PDB file of N, H, CA, C and O in Angstrom:
ATOM      1  N   VAL A   1      -7.115   9.729 -14.224  1.00  0.00           N
ATOM      2  CA  VAL A   1      -7.922   8.595 -13.793  1.00  0.00           C
ATOM      3  C   VAL A   1      -7.011   7.587 -13.093  1.00  0.00           C
ATOM      4  O   VAL A   1      -6.022   7.117 -13.657  1.00  0.00           O
ATOM      5  N   VAL A   2      -7.367   7.273 -11.865  1.00  0.00           N
ATOM      6  H   VAL A   2      -8.170   7.654 -11.406  1.00  0.00           H
ATOM      7  CA  VAL A   2      -6.610   6.301 -11.092  1.00  0.00           C
ATOM      8  C   VAL A   2      -7.145   4.918 -11.419  1.00  0.00           C
ATOM      9  O   VAL A   2      -8.352   4.679 -11.390  1.00  0.00           O
ATOM     10  N   GLN A   3      -6.232   4.019 -11.729  1.00  0.00           N
ATOM     11  H   GLN A   3      -5.252   4.213 -11.752  1.00  0.00           H
ATOM     12  CA  GLN A   3      -6.654   2.661 -12.067  1.00  0.00           C
ATOM     13  C   GLN A   3      -7.083   1.906 -10.817  1.00  0.00           C
ATOM     14  O   GLN A   3      -6.511   2.080  -9.741  1.00  0.00           O
ATOM     15  N   ARG A   4      -8.083   1.079 -10.977  1.00  0.00           N
ATOM     16  H   ARG A   4      -8.547   0.937 -11.852  1.00  0.00           H
ATOM     17  CA  ARG A   4      -8.658   0.336  -9.856  1.00  0.00           C
ATOM     18  C   ARG A   4      -7.611  -0.529  -9.149  1.00  0.00           C
ATOM     19  O   ARG A   4      -7.578  -0.568  -7.919  1.00  0.00           O
ATOM     20  N   ALA A   5      -6.765  -1.215  -9.901  1.00  0.00           N
ATOM     21  H   ALA A   5      -6.791  -1.184 -10.900  1.00  0.00           H
ATOM     22  CA  ALA A   5      -5.747  -2.087  -9.307  1.00  0.00           C
ATOM     23  C   ALA A   5      -4.787  -1.282  -8.436  1.00  0.00           C
ATOM     24  O   ALA A   5      -4.364  -1.753  -7.381  1.00  0.00           O
ATOM     25  N   SER A   6      -4.447  -0.093  -8.864  1.00  0.00           N
ATOM     26  H   SER A   6      -4.791   0.289  -9.722  1.00  0.00           H
ATOM     27  CA  SER A   6      -3.554   0.762  -8.095  1.00  0.00           C
ATOM     28  C   SER A   6      -4.186   1.157  -6.766  1.00  0.00           C
ATOM     29  O   SER A   6      -3.520   1.148  -5.731  1.00  0.00           O
ATOM     30  N   VAL A   7      -5.454   1.500  -6.793  1.00  0.00           N
ATOM     31  H   VAL A   7      -5.995   1.507  -7.634  1.00  0.00           H
ATOM     32  CA  VAL A   7      -6.164   1.872  -5.576  1.00  0.00           C
ATOM     33  C   VAL A   7      -6.251   0.671  -4.641  1.00  0.00           C
ATOM     34  O   VAL A   7      -6.036   0.808  -3.436  1.00  0.00           O
ATOM     35  N   GLN A   8      -6.559  -0.487  -5.175  1.00  0.00           N
ATOM     36  H   GLN A   8      -6.734  -0.598  -6.153  1.00  0.00           H
ATOM     37  CA  GLN A   8      -6.651  -1.692  -4.354  1.00  0.00           C
ATOM     38  C   GLN A   8      -5.306  -2.015  -3.711  1.00  0.00           C
ATOM     39  O   GLN A   8      -5.256  -2.419  -2.549  1.00  0.00           O
ATOM     40  N   ALA A   9      -4.224  -1.841  -4.451  1.00  0.00           N
ATOM     41  H   ALA A   9      -4.264  -1.513  -5.395  1.00  0.00           H
ATOM     42  CA  ALA A   9      -2.892  -2.103  -3.906  1.00  0.00           C
ATOM     43  C   ALA A   9      -2.572  -1.132  -2.775  1.00  0.00           C
ATOM     44  O   ALA A   9      -1.977  -1.521  -1.770  1.00  0.00           O
ATOM     45  N   GLN A  10      -2.964   0.123  -2.935  1.00  0.00           N
ATOM     46  H   GLN A  10      -3.448   0.438  -3.751  1.00  0.00           H
ATOM     47  CA  GLN A  10      -2.711   1.113  -1.891  1.00  0.00           C
ATOM     48  C   GLN A  10      -3.512   0.798  -0.628  1.00  0.00           C
ATOM     49  O   GLN A  10      -3.027   0.993   0.486  1.00  0.00           O
ATOM     50  N   ILE A  11      -4.714   0.321  -0.804  1.00  0.00           N
ATOM     51  H   ILE A  11      -5.108   0.162  -1.710  1.00  0.00           H
ATOM     52  CA  ILE A  11      -5.545  -0.037   0.342  1.00  0.00           C
ATOM     53  C   ILE A  11      -4.992  -1.283   1.029  1.00  0.00           C
ATOM     54  O   ILE A  11      -4.996  -1.368   2.257  1.00  0.00           O
ATOM     55  N   ALA A  12      -4.520  -2.243   0.250  1.00  0.00           N
ATOM     56  H   ALA A  12      -4.517  -2.174  -0.748  1.00  0.00           H
ATOM     57  CA  ALA A  12      -4.047  -3.510   0.794  1.00  0.00           C
ATOM     58  C   ALA A  12      -2.689  -3.401   1.477  1.00  0.00           C
ATOM     59  O   ALA A  12      -2.388  -4.201   2.362  1.00  0.00           O
ATOM     60  N   ALA A  13      -1.869  -2.439   1.093  1.00  0.00           N
ATOM     61  H   ALA A  13      -2.114  -1.788   0.374  1.00  0.00           H
ATOM     62  CA  ALA A  13      -0.504  -2.349   1.614  1.00  0.00           C
ATOM     63  C   ALA A  13      -0.436  -2.340   3.144  1.00  0.00           C
ATOM     64  O   ALA A  13       0.362  -3.090   3.704  1.00  0.00           O
ATOM     65  N   PRO A  14      -1.231  -1.530   3.844  1.00  0.00           N
ATOM     66  CA  PRO A  14      -1.155  -1.564   5.310  1.00  0.00           C
ATOM     67  C   PRO A  14      -1.602  -2.904   5.898  1.00  0.00           C
ATOM     68  O   PRO A  14      -1.089  -3.323   6.936  1.00  0.00           O
ATOM     69  N   VAL A  15      -2.538  -3.566   5.258  1.00  0.00           N
ATOM     70  H   VAL A  15      -2.955  -3.226   4.415  1.00  0.00           H
ATOM     71  CA  VAL A  15      -3.011  -4.867   5.738  1.00  0.00           C
ATOM     72  C   VAL A  15      -1.891  -5.897   5.595  1.00  0.00           C
ATOM     73  O   VAL A  15      -1.673  -6.703   6.499  1.00  0.00           O
ATOM     74  N   VAL A  16      -1.196  -5.876   4.490  1.00  0.00           N
ATOM     75  H   VAL A  16      -1.373  -5.221   3.755  1.00  0.00           H
ATOM     76  CA  VAL A  16      -0.095  -6.807   4.253  1.00  0.00           C
ATOM     77  C   VAL A  16       1.031  -6.540   5.255  1.00  0.00           C
ATOM     78  O   VAL A  16       1.634  -7.479   5.776  1.00  0.00           O
ATOM     79  N   GLU A  17       1.311  -5.278   5.521  1.00  0.00           N
ATOM     80  H   GLU A  17       0.822  -4.516   5.098  1.00  0.00           H
ATOM     81  CA  GLU A  17       2.341  -4.932   6.514  1.00  0.00           C
ATOM     82  C   GLU A  17       1.921  -5.433   7.892  1.00  0.00           C
ATOM     83  O   GLU A  17       2.761  -5.905   8.658  1.00  0.00           O
ATOM     84  N   ALA A  18       0.643  -5.337   8.211  1.00  0.00           N
ATOM     85  H   ALA A  18      -0.038  -4.954   7.588  1.00  0.00           H
ATOM     86  CA  ALA A  18       0.142  -5.833   9.495  1.00  0.00           C
ATOM     87  C   ALA A  18       0.335  -7.340   9.600  1.00  0.00           C
ATOM     88  O   ALA A  18       0.649  -7.846  10.677  1.00  0.00           O
ATOM     89  N   MET A  19       0.153  -8.066   8.498  1.00  0.00           N
ATOM     90  H   MET A  19      -0.102  -7.655   7.623  1.00  0.00           H
ATOM     91  CA  MET A  19       0.387  -9.513   8.492  1.00  0.00           C
ATOM     92  C   MET A  19       1.841  -9.802   8.863  1.00  0.00           C
ATOM     93  O   MET A  19       2.121 -10.701   9.655  1.00  0.00           O
ATOM     94  N   PHE A  20       2.751  -9.039   8.288  1.00  0.00           N
ATOM     95  H   PHE A  20       2.523  -8.309   7.645  1.00  0.00           H
ATOM     96  CA  PHE A  20       4.178  -9.213   8.567  1.00  0.00           C
ATOM     97  C   PHE A  20       4.478  -8.897  10.030  1.00  0.00           C
ATOM     98  O   PHE A  20       5.232  -9.617  10.685  1.00  0.00           O
ATOM     99  N   ILE A  21       3.890  -7.824  10.536  1.00  0.00           N
ATOM    100  H   ILE A  21       3.278  -7.238  10.004  1.00  0.00           H
ATOM    101  CA  ILE A  21       4.103  -7.428  11.928  1.00  0.00           C
ATOM    102  C   ILE A  21       3.582  -8.516  12.876  1.00  0.00           C
ATOM    103  O   ILE A  21       4.225  -8.830  13.877  1.00  0.00           O
ATOM    104  N   LEU A  22       2.430  -9.081  12.561  1.00  0.00           N
ATOM    105  H   LEU A  22       1.907  -8.826  11.747  1.00  0.00           H
ATOM    106  CA  LEU A  22       1.905 -10.185  13.376  1.00  0.00           C
ATOM    107  C   LEU A  22       2.849 -11.393  13.343  1.00  0.00           C
ATOM    108  O   LEU A  22       3.065 -12.051  14.361  1.00  0.00           O
ATOM    109  N   GLY A  23       3.399 -11.668  12.181  1.00  0.00           N
ATOM    110  H   GLY A  23       3.224 -11.134  11.354  1.00  0.00           H
ATOM    111  CA  GLY A  23       4.375 -12.756  12.073  1.00  0.00           C
ATOM    112  C   GLY A  23       5.549 -12.535  13.002  1.00  0.00           C
ATOM    113  O   GLY A  23       5.983 -13.457  13.692  1.00  0.00           O
ATOM    114  N   ASN A  24       6.064 -11.317  13.023  1.00  0.00           N
ATOM    115  H   ASN A  24       5.711 -10.568  12.462  1.00  0.00           H
ATOM    116  CA  ASN A  24       7.175 -10.991  13.917  1.00  0.00           C
ATOM    117  C   ASN A  24       6.757 -11.102  15.380  1.00  0.00           C
ATOM    118  O   ASN A  24       7.523 -11.590  16.211  1.00  0.00           O
ATOM    119  N   ALA A  25       5.555 -10.653  15.692  1.00  0.00           N
ATOM    120  H   ALA A  25       4.933 -10.256  15.016  1.00  0.00           H
ATOM    121  CA  ALA A  25       5.076 -10.726  17.066  1.00  0.00           C
ATOM    122  C   ALA A  25       5.077 -12.177  17.557  1.00  0.00           C
ATOM    123  O   ALA A  25       5.529 -12.462  18.666  1.00  0.00           O
ATOM    124  N   TYR A  26       4.571 -13.081  16.732  1.00  0.00           N
ATOM    125  H   TYR A  26       4.204 -12.849  15.831  1.00  0.00           H
ATOM    126  CA  TYR A  26       4.547 -14.493  17.122  1.00  0.00           C
ATOM    127  C   TYR A  26       5.940 -15.114  17.090  1.00  0.00           C
ATOM    128  O   TYR A  26       6.253 -15.984  17.903  1.00  0.00           O
ATOM    129  N   MET A  27       6.758 -14.678  16.173  1.00  0.00           N
ATOM    130  H   MET A  27       6.504 -13.971  15.513  1.00  0.00           H
ATOM    131  CA  MET A  27       8.112 -15.227  16.054  1.00  0.00           C
ATOM    132  C   MET A  27       8.944 -14.918  17.296  1.00  0.00           C
ATOM    133  O   MET A  27       9.692 -15.763  17.786  1.00  0.00           O
ATOM    134  N   TYR A  28       8.800 -13.699  17.792  1.00  0.00           N
ATOM    135  H   TYR A  28       8.192 -13.012  17.394  1.00  0.00           H
ATOM    136  CA  TYR A  28       9.643 -13.249  18.897  1.00  0.00           C
ATOM    137  C   TYR A  28       8.890 -13.097  20.217  1.00  0.00           C
ATOM    138  O   TYR A  28       9.466 -12.640  21.204  1.00  0.00           O
ATOM    139  N   GLY A  29       7.614 -13.472  20.248  1.00  0.00           N
ATOM    140  H   GLY A  29       7.146 -13.843  19.445  1.00  0.00           H
ATOM    141  CA  GLY A  29       6.839 -13.419  21.476  1.00  0.00           C
ATOM    142  C   GLY A  29       6.602 -12.010  21.989  1.00  0.00           C
ATOM    143  O   GLY A  29       6.582 -11.782  23.199  1.00  0.00           O
ATOM    144  N   GLN A  30       6.424 -11.071  21.085  1.00  0.00           N
ATOM    145  H   GLN A  30       6.441 -11.256  20.103  1.00  0.00           H
ATOM    146  CA  GLN A  30       6.218  -9.676  21.468  1.00  0.00           C
ATOM    147  C   GLN A  30       4.740  -9.326  21.392  1.00  0.00           C
ATOM    148  O   GLN A  30       4.154  -9.288  20.310  1.00  0.00           O
ATOM    149  N   GLY A  31       4.141  -9.070  22.559  1.00  0.00           N
ATOM    150  H   GLY A  31       4.617  -9.102  23.438  1.00  0.00           H
ATOM    151  CA  GLY A  31       2.735  -8.703  22.580  1.00  0.00           C
ATOM    152  C   GLY A  31       1.787  -9.884  22.477  1.00  0.00           C
ATOM    153  O   GLY A  31       0.572  -9.709  22.384  1.00  0.00           O
ATOM    154  N   VAL A  32       2.340 -11.079  22.493  1.00  0.00           N
ATOM    155  H   VAL A  32       3.327 -11.221  22.568  1.00  0.00           H
ATOM    156  CA  VAL A  32       1.547 -12.306  22.452  1.00  0.00           C
ATOM    157  C   VAL A  32       2.063 -13.224  23.557  1.00  0.00           C
ATOM    158  O   VAL A  32       3.107 -12.957  24.153  1.00  0.00           O
ATOM    159  N   ARG A  33       1.346 -14.285  23.824  1.00  0.00           N
ATOM    160  H   ARG A  33       0.498 -14.502  23.340  1.00  0.00           H
ATOM    161  CA  ARG A  33       1.772 -15.214  24.874  1.00  0.00           C
ATOM    162  C   ARG A  33       2.830 -16.175  24.349  1.00  0.00           C
ATOM    163  O   ARG A  33       2.502 -17.217  23.781  1.00  0.00           O
ATOM    164  N   GLY A  34       4.063 -15.833  24.534  1.00  0.00           N
ATOM    165  H   GLY A  34       4.329 -14.987  24.995  1.00  0.00           H
ATOM    166  CA  GLY A  34       5.160 -16.691  24.114  1.00  0.00           C
ATOM    167  C   GLY A  34       5.361 -16.700  22.613  1.00  0.00           C
ATOM    168  O   GLY A  34       4.628 -16.051  21.866  1.00  0.00           O
ATOM    169  N   THR A  35       6.344 -17.431  22.192  1.00  0.00           N
ATOM    170  H   THR A  35       6.939 -17.958  22.799  1.00  0.00           H
ATOM    171  CA  THR A  35       6.624 -17.557  20.766  1.00  0.00           C
ATOM    172  C   THR A  35       5.802 -18.696  20.180  1.00  0.00           C
ATOM    173  O   THR A  35       5.465 -19.655  20.873  1.00  0.00           O
ATOM    174  N   ASP A  36       5.484 -18.578  18.896  1.00  0.00           N
ATOM    175  H   ASP A  36       5.758 -17.798  18.333  1.00  0.00           H
ATOM    176  CA  ASP A  36       4.715 -19.609  18.193  1.00  0.00           C
ATOM    177  C   ASP A  36       5.155 -19.579  16.733  1.00  0.00           C
ATOM    178  O   ASP A  36       4.629 -18.817  15.922  1.00  0.00           O
ATOM    179  N   VAL A  37       6.122 -20.418  16.423  1.00  0.00           N
ATOM    180  H   VAL A  37       6.549 -21.037  17.082  1.00  0.00           H
ATOM    181  CA  VAL A  37       6.707 -20.420  15.077  1.00  0.00           C
ATOM    182  C   VAL A  37       5.678 -20.800  14.024  1.00  0.00           C
ATOM    183  O   VAL A  37       5.691 -20.248  12.924  1.00  0.00           O
ATOM    184  N   ALA A  38       4.798 -21.723  14.338  1.00  0.00           N
ATOM    185  H   ALA A  38       4.788 -22.171  15.232  1.00  0.00           H
ATOM    186  CA  ALA A  38       3.775 -22.123  13.366  1.00  0.00           C
ATOM    187  C   ALA A  38       2.848 -20.954  13.049  1.00  0.00           C
ATOM    188  O   ALA A  38       2.505 -20.727  11.888  1.00  0.00           O
ATOM    189  N   GLU A  39       2.446 -20.219  14.071  1.00  0.00           N
ATOM    190  H   GLU A  39       2.724 -20.404  15.014  1.00  0.00           H
ATOM    191  CA  GLU A  39       1.568 -19.066  13.858  1.00  0.00           C
ATOM    192  C   GLU A  39       2.319 -17.962  13.113  1.00  0.00           C
ATOM    193  O   GLU A  39       1.755 -17.305  12.238  1.00  0.00           O
ATOM    194  N   ALA A  40       3.583 -17.762  13.458  1.00  0.00           N
ATOM    195  H   ALA A  40       4.042 -18.295  14.169  1.00  0.00           H
ATOM    196  CA  ALA A  40       4.405 -16.774  12.750  1.00  0.00           C
ATOM    197  C   ALA A  40       4.511 -17.135  11.275  1.00  0.00           C
ATOM    198  O   ALA A  40       4.375 -16.279  10.402  1.00  0.00           O
ATOM    199  N   THR A  41       4.753 -18.403  11.015  1.00  0.00           N
ATOM    200  H   THR A  41       4.864 -19.098  11.725  1.00  0.00           H
ATOM    201  CA  THR A  41       4.876 -18.871   9.629  1.00  0.00           C
ATOM    202  C   THR A  41       3.596 -18.610   8.853  1.00  0.00           C
ATOM    203  O   THR A  41       3.641 -18.209   7.690  1.00  0.00           O
ATOM    204  N   LYS A  42       2.456 -18.836   9.493  1.00  0.00           N
ATOM    205  H   LYS A  42       2.419 -19.161  10.438  1.00  0.00           H
ATOM    206  CA  LYS A  42       1.165 -18.591   8.843  1.00  0.00           C
ATOM    207  C   LYS A  42       1.050 -17.133   8.399  1.00  0.00           C
ATOM    208  O   LYS A  42       0.659 -16.849   7.267  1.00  0.00           O
ATOM    209  N   TRP A  43       1.394 -16.210   9.304  1.00  0.00           N
ATOM    210  H   TRP A  43       1.711 -16.441  10.223  1.00  0.00           H
ATOM    211  CA  TRP A  43       1.275 -14.783   8.977  1.00  0.00           C
ATOM    212  C   TRP A  43       2.309 -14.350   7.955  1.00  0.00           C
ATOM    213  O   TRP A  43       2.008 -13.544   7.074  1.00  0.00           O
ATOM    214  N   PHE A  44       3.533 -14.877   8.058  1.00  0.00           N
ATOM    215  H   PHE A  44       3.777 -15.532   8.773  1.00  0.00           H
ATOM    216  CA  PHE A  44       4.550 -14.557   7.048  1.00  0.00           C
ATOM    217  C   PHE A  44       4.123 -15.073   5.671  1.00  0.00           C
ATOM    218  O   PHE A  44       4.340 -14.409   4.657  1.00  0.00           O
ATOM    219  N   GLN A  45       3.516 -16.258   5.645  1.00  0.00           N
ATOM    220  H   GLN A  45       3.339 -16.798   6.468  1.00  0.00           H
ATOM    221  CA  GLN A  45       3.061 -16.825   4.368  1.00  0.00           C
ATOM    222  C   GLN A  45       1.967 -15.962   3.750  1.00  0.00           C
ATOM    223  O   GLN A  45       1.968 -15.732   2.541  1.00  0.00           O
ATOM    224  N   MET A  46       1.037 -15.484   4.570  1.00  0.00           N
ATOM    225  H   MET A  46       1.037 -15.672   5.553  1.00  0.00           H
ATOM    226  CA  MET A  46      -0.024 -14.625   4.037  1.00  0.00           C
ATOM    227  C   MET A  46       0.556 -13.331   3.466  1.00  0.00           C
ATOM    228  O   MET A  46       0.146 -12.882   2.396  1.00  0.00           O
ATOM    229  N   ALA A  47       1.503 -12.740   4.176  1.00  0.00           N
ATOM    230  H   ALA A  47       1.836 -13.106   5.046  1.00  0.00           H
ATOM    231  CA  ALA A  47       2.134 -11.509   3.672  1.00  0.00           C
ATOM    232  C   ALA A  47       2.942 -11.809   2.415  1.00  0.00           C
ATOM    233  O   ALA A  47       2.938 -11.029   1.463  1.00  0.00           O
ATOM    234  N   SER A  48       3.630 -12.935   2.421  1.00  0.00           N
ATOM    235  H   SER A  48       3.633 -13.568   3.195  1.00  0.00           H
ATOM    236  CA  SER A  48       4.426 -13.341   1.265  1.00  0.00           C
ATOM    237  C   SER A  48       3.557 -13.542   0.032  1.00  0.00           C
ATOM    238  O   SER A  48       3.975 -13.240  -1.086  1.00  0.00           O
ATOM    239  N   ASN A  49       2.349 -14.053   0.237  1.00  0.00           N
ATOM    240  H   ASN A  49       2.010 -14.299   1.145  1.00  0.00           H
ATOM    241  CA  ASN A  49       1.418 -14.253  -0.881  1.00  0.00           C
ATOM    242  C   ASN A  49       1.050 -12.940  -1.558  1.00  0.00           C
ATOM    243  O   ASN A  49       0.581 -12.924  -2.696  1.00  0.00           O
ATOM    244  N   HIS A  50       1.270 -11.837  -0.840  1.00  0.00           N
ATOM    245  H   HIS A  50       1.651 -11.851   0.084  1.00  0.00           H
ATOM    246  CA  HIS A  50       1.024 -10.502  -1.395  1.00  0.00           C
ATOM    247  C   HIS A  50       2.343  -9.821  -1.762  1.00  0.00           C
ATOM    248  O   HIS A  50       2.411  -8.596  -1.867  1.00  0.00           O
ATOM    249  N   ASN A  51       3.382 -10.624  -1.954  1.00  0.00           N
ATOM    250  H   ASN A  51       3.327 -11.619  -1.869  1.00  0.00           H
ATOM    251  CA  ASN A  51       4.703 -10.156  -2.399  1.00  0.00           C
ATOM    252  C   ASN A  51       5.413  -9.242  -1.406  1.00  0.00           C
ATOM    253  O   ASN A  51       6.140  -8.334  -1.807  1.00  0.00           O
ATOM    254  N   HIS A  52       5.206  -9.479  -0.117  1.00  0.00           N
ATOM    255  H   HIS A  52       4.615 -10.218   0.209  1.00  0.00           H
ATOM    256  CA  HIS A  52       5.938  -8.736   0.908  1.00  0.00           C
ATOM    257  C   HIS A  52       7.344  -9.335   0.987  1.00  0.00           C
ATOM    258  O   HIS A  52       7.511 -10.482   1.403  1.00  0.00           O
ATOM    259  N   ILE A  53       8.343  -8.563   0.590  1.00  0.00           N
ATOM    260  H   ILE A  53       8.207  -7.632   0.252  1.00  0.00           H
ATOM    261  CA  ILE A  53       9.719  -9.059   0.461  1.00  0.00           C
ATOM    262  C   ILE A  53      10.288  -9.527   1.796  1.00  0.00           C
ATOM    263  O   ILE A  53      10.913 -10.585   1.860  1.00  0.00           O
ATOM    264  N   GLN A  54      10.083  -8.757   2.860  1.00  0.00           N
ATOM    265  H   GLN A  54       9.575  -7.897   2.808  1.00  0.00           H
ATOM    266  CA  GLN A  54      10.627  -9.147   4.162  1.00  0.00           C
ATOM    267  C   GLN A  54       9.977 -10.434   4.667  1.00  0.00           C
ATOM    268  O   GLN A  54      10.639 -11.248   5.313  1.00  0.00           O
ATOM    269  N   ALA A  55       8.707 -10.622   4.383  1.00  0.00           N
ATOM    270  H   ALA A  55       8.170  -9.961   3.859  1.00  0.00           H
ATOM    271  CA  ALA A  55       8.034 -11.864   4.775  1.00  0.00           C
ATOM    272  C   ALA A  55       8.636 -13.048   4.017  1.00  0.00           C
ATOM    273  O   ALA A  55       8.831 -14.122   4.585  1.00  0.00           O
ATOM    274  N   LYS A  56       8.926 -12.847   2.746  1.00  0.00           N
ATOM    275  H   LYS A  56       8.768 -11.974   2.284  1.00  0.00           H
ATOM    276  CA  LYS A  56       9.566 -13.903   1.960  1.00  0.00           C
ATOM    277  C   LYS A  56      10.924 -14.259   2.561  1.00  0.00           C
ATOM    278  O   LYS A  56      11.300 -15.431   2.608  1.00  0.00           O
ATOM    279  N   GLN A  57      11.655 -13.248   3.016  1.00  0.00           N
ATOM    280  H   GLN A  57      11.350 -12.296   2.978  1.00  0.00           H
ATOM    281  CA  GLN A  57      12.960 -13.473   3.635  1.00  0.00           C
ATOM    282  C   GLN A  57      12.818 -14.267   4.932  1.00  0.00           C
ATOM    283  O   GLN A  57      13.593 -15.191   5.183  1.00  0.00           O
ATOM    284  N   LYS A  58      11.833 -13.913   5.756  1.00  0.00           N
ATOM    285  H   LYS A  58      11.204 -13.163   5.553  1.00  0.00           H
ATOM    286  CA  LYS A  58      11.610 -14.647   7.010  1.00  0.00           C
ATOM    287  C   LYS A  58      11.276 -16.109   6.727  1.00  0.00           C
ATOM    288  O   LYS A  58      11.777 -17.003   7.409  1.00  0.00           O
ATOM    289  N   LEU A  59      10.440 -16.354   5.735  1.00  0.00           N
ATOM    290  H   LEU A  59      10.033 -15.627   5.181  1.00  0.00           H
ATOM    291  CA  LEU A  59      10.099 -17.737   5.379  1.00  0.00           C
ATOM    292  C   LEU A  59      11.332 -18.494   4.913  1.00  0.00           C
ATOM    293  O   LEU A  59      11.513 -19.665   5.248  1.00  0.00           O
ATOM    294  N   PHE A  60      12.171 -17.832   4.150  1.00  0.00           N
ATOM    295  H   PHE A  60      12.024 -16.881   3.879  1.00  0.00           H
ATOM    296  CA  PHE A  60      13.425 -18.438   3.689  1.00  0.00           C
ATOM    297  C   PHE A  60      14.296 -18.819   4.888  1.00  0.00           C
ATOM    298  O   PHE A  60      14.838 -19.922   4.950  1.00  0.00           O
ATOM    299  N   GLU A  61      14.421 -17.886   5.839  1.00  0.00           N
ATOM    300  H   GLU A  61      13.981 -16.990   5.788  1.00  0.00           H
ATOM    301  CA  GLU A  61      15.235 -18.147   7.028  1.00  0.00           C
ATOM    302  C   GLU A  61      14.658 -19.298   7.855  1.00  0.00           C
ATOM    303  O   GLU A  61      15.399 -20.148   8.348  1.00  0.00           O
ATOM    304  N   LEU A  62      13.335 -19.320   8.002  1.00  0.00           N
ATOM    305  H   LEU A  62      12.733 -18.630   7.601  1.00  0.00           H
ATOM    306  CA  LEU A  62      12.705 -20.408   8.748  1.00  0.00           C
ATOM    307  C   LEU A  62      12.937 -21.747   8.069  1.00  0.00           C
ATOM    308  O   LEU A  62      13.185 -22.749   8.740  1.00  0.00           O
ATOM    309  N   ASN A  63      12.859 -21.773   6.751  1.00  0.00           N
ATOM    310  H   ASN A  63      12.658 -20.959   6.206  1.00  0.00           H
ATOM    311  CA  ASN A  63      13.106 -23.021   6.022  1.00  0.00           C
ATOM    312  C   ASN A  63      14.551 -23.472   6.154  1.00  0.00           C
ATOM    313  O   ASN A  63      14.821 -24.670   6.244  1.00  0.00           O
ATOM    314  N   LEU A  64      15.489 -22.521   6.167  1.00  0.00           N
ATOM    315  H   LEU A  64      15.270 -21.548   6.093  1.00  0.00           H
ATOM    316  CA  LEU A  64      16.889 -22.874   6.368  1.00  0.00           C
ATOM    317  C   LEU A  64      17.107 -23.499   7.739  1.00  0.00           C
ATOM    318  O   LEU A  64      17.852 -24.468   7.881  1.00  0.00           O
ATOM    319  N   LYS A  65      16.449 -22.932   8.749  1.00  0.00           N
ATOM    320  H   LYS A  65      15.844 -22.144   8.634  1.00  0.00           H
ATOM    321  CA  LYS A  65      16.576 -23.481  10.097  1.00  0.00           C
ATOM    322  C   LYS A  65      16.045 -24.899  10.162  1.00  0.00           C
ATOM    323  O   LYS A  65      16.625 -25.750  10.836  1.00  0.00           O
ATOM    324  N   LYS A  66      14.937 -25.163   9.463  1.00  0.00           N
ATOM    325  H   LYS A  66      14.465 -24.472   8.915  1.00  0.00           H
ATOM    326  CA  LYS A  66      14.368 -26.521   9.438  1.00  0.00           C
ATOM    327  C   LYS A  66      15.331 -27.508   8.788  1.00  0.00           C
ATOM    328  O   LYS A  66      15.495 -28.637   9.250  1.00  0.00           O
ATOM    329  N   ILE A  67      15.960 -27.063   7.714  1.00  0.00           N
ATOM    330  H   ILE A  67      15.828 -26.146   7.339  1.00  0.00           H
ATOM    331  CA  ILE A  67      16.888 -27.938   6.979  1.00  0.00           C
ATOM    332  C   ILE A  67      18.125 -28.232   7.812  1.00  0.00           C
ATOM    333  O   ILE A  67      18.631 -29.354   7.804  1.00  0.00           O
ATOM    334  N   ASN A  68      18.612 -27.228   8.530  1.00  0.00           N
ATOM    335  H   ASN A  68      18.200 -26.317   8.537  1.00  0.00           H
ATOM    336  CA  ASN A  68      19.862 -27.377   9.304  1.00  0.00           C
ATOM    337  C   ASN A  68      19.670 -28.008  10.673  1.00  0.00           C
ATOM    338  O   ASN A  68      20.650 -28.222  11.385  1.00  0.00           O
ATOM    339  N   CYS A  69      18.454 -28.306  11.058  1.00  0.00           N
ATOM    340  H   CYS A  69      17.658 -28.132  10.480  1.00  0.00           H
ATOM    341  CA  CYS A  69      18.220 -28.931  12.387  1.00  0.00           C
ATOM    342  C   CYS A  69      18.431 -30.413  12.347  1.00  0.00           C
ATOM    343  O   CYS A  69      18.277 -31.085  13.367  1.00  0.00           O
TER     344      CYS A  69
END
């Protein structure tokens, strides 16, 4: 018997990865009109809310840049 939470996590994983990919697209202006750090941050935050480790790292890096500016 597969537990419901496990199935939901498997279904959500590609969506969370897509959030991270969108964050990168806006961060680096790939496939979108120019760069948009605010929009990138929004997508990284959504992925981070689902425990996406790389998204958490990007948010950390963005916060460091804000502090050092």
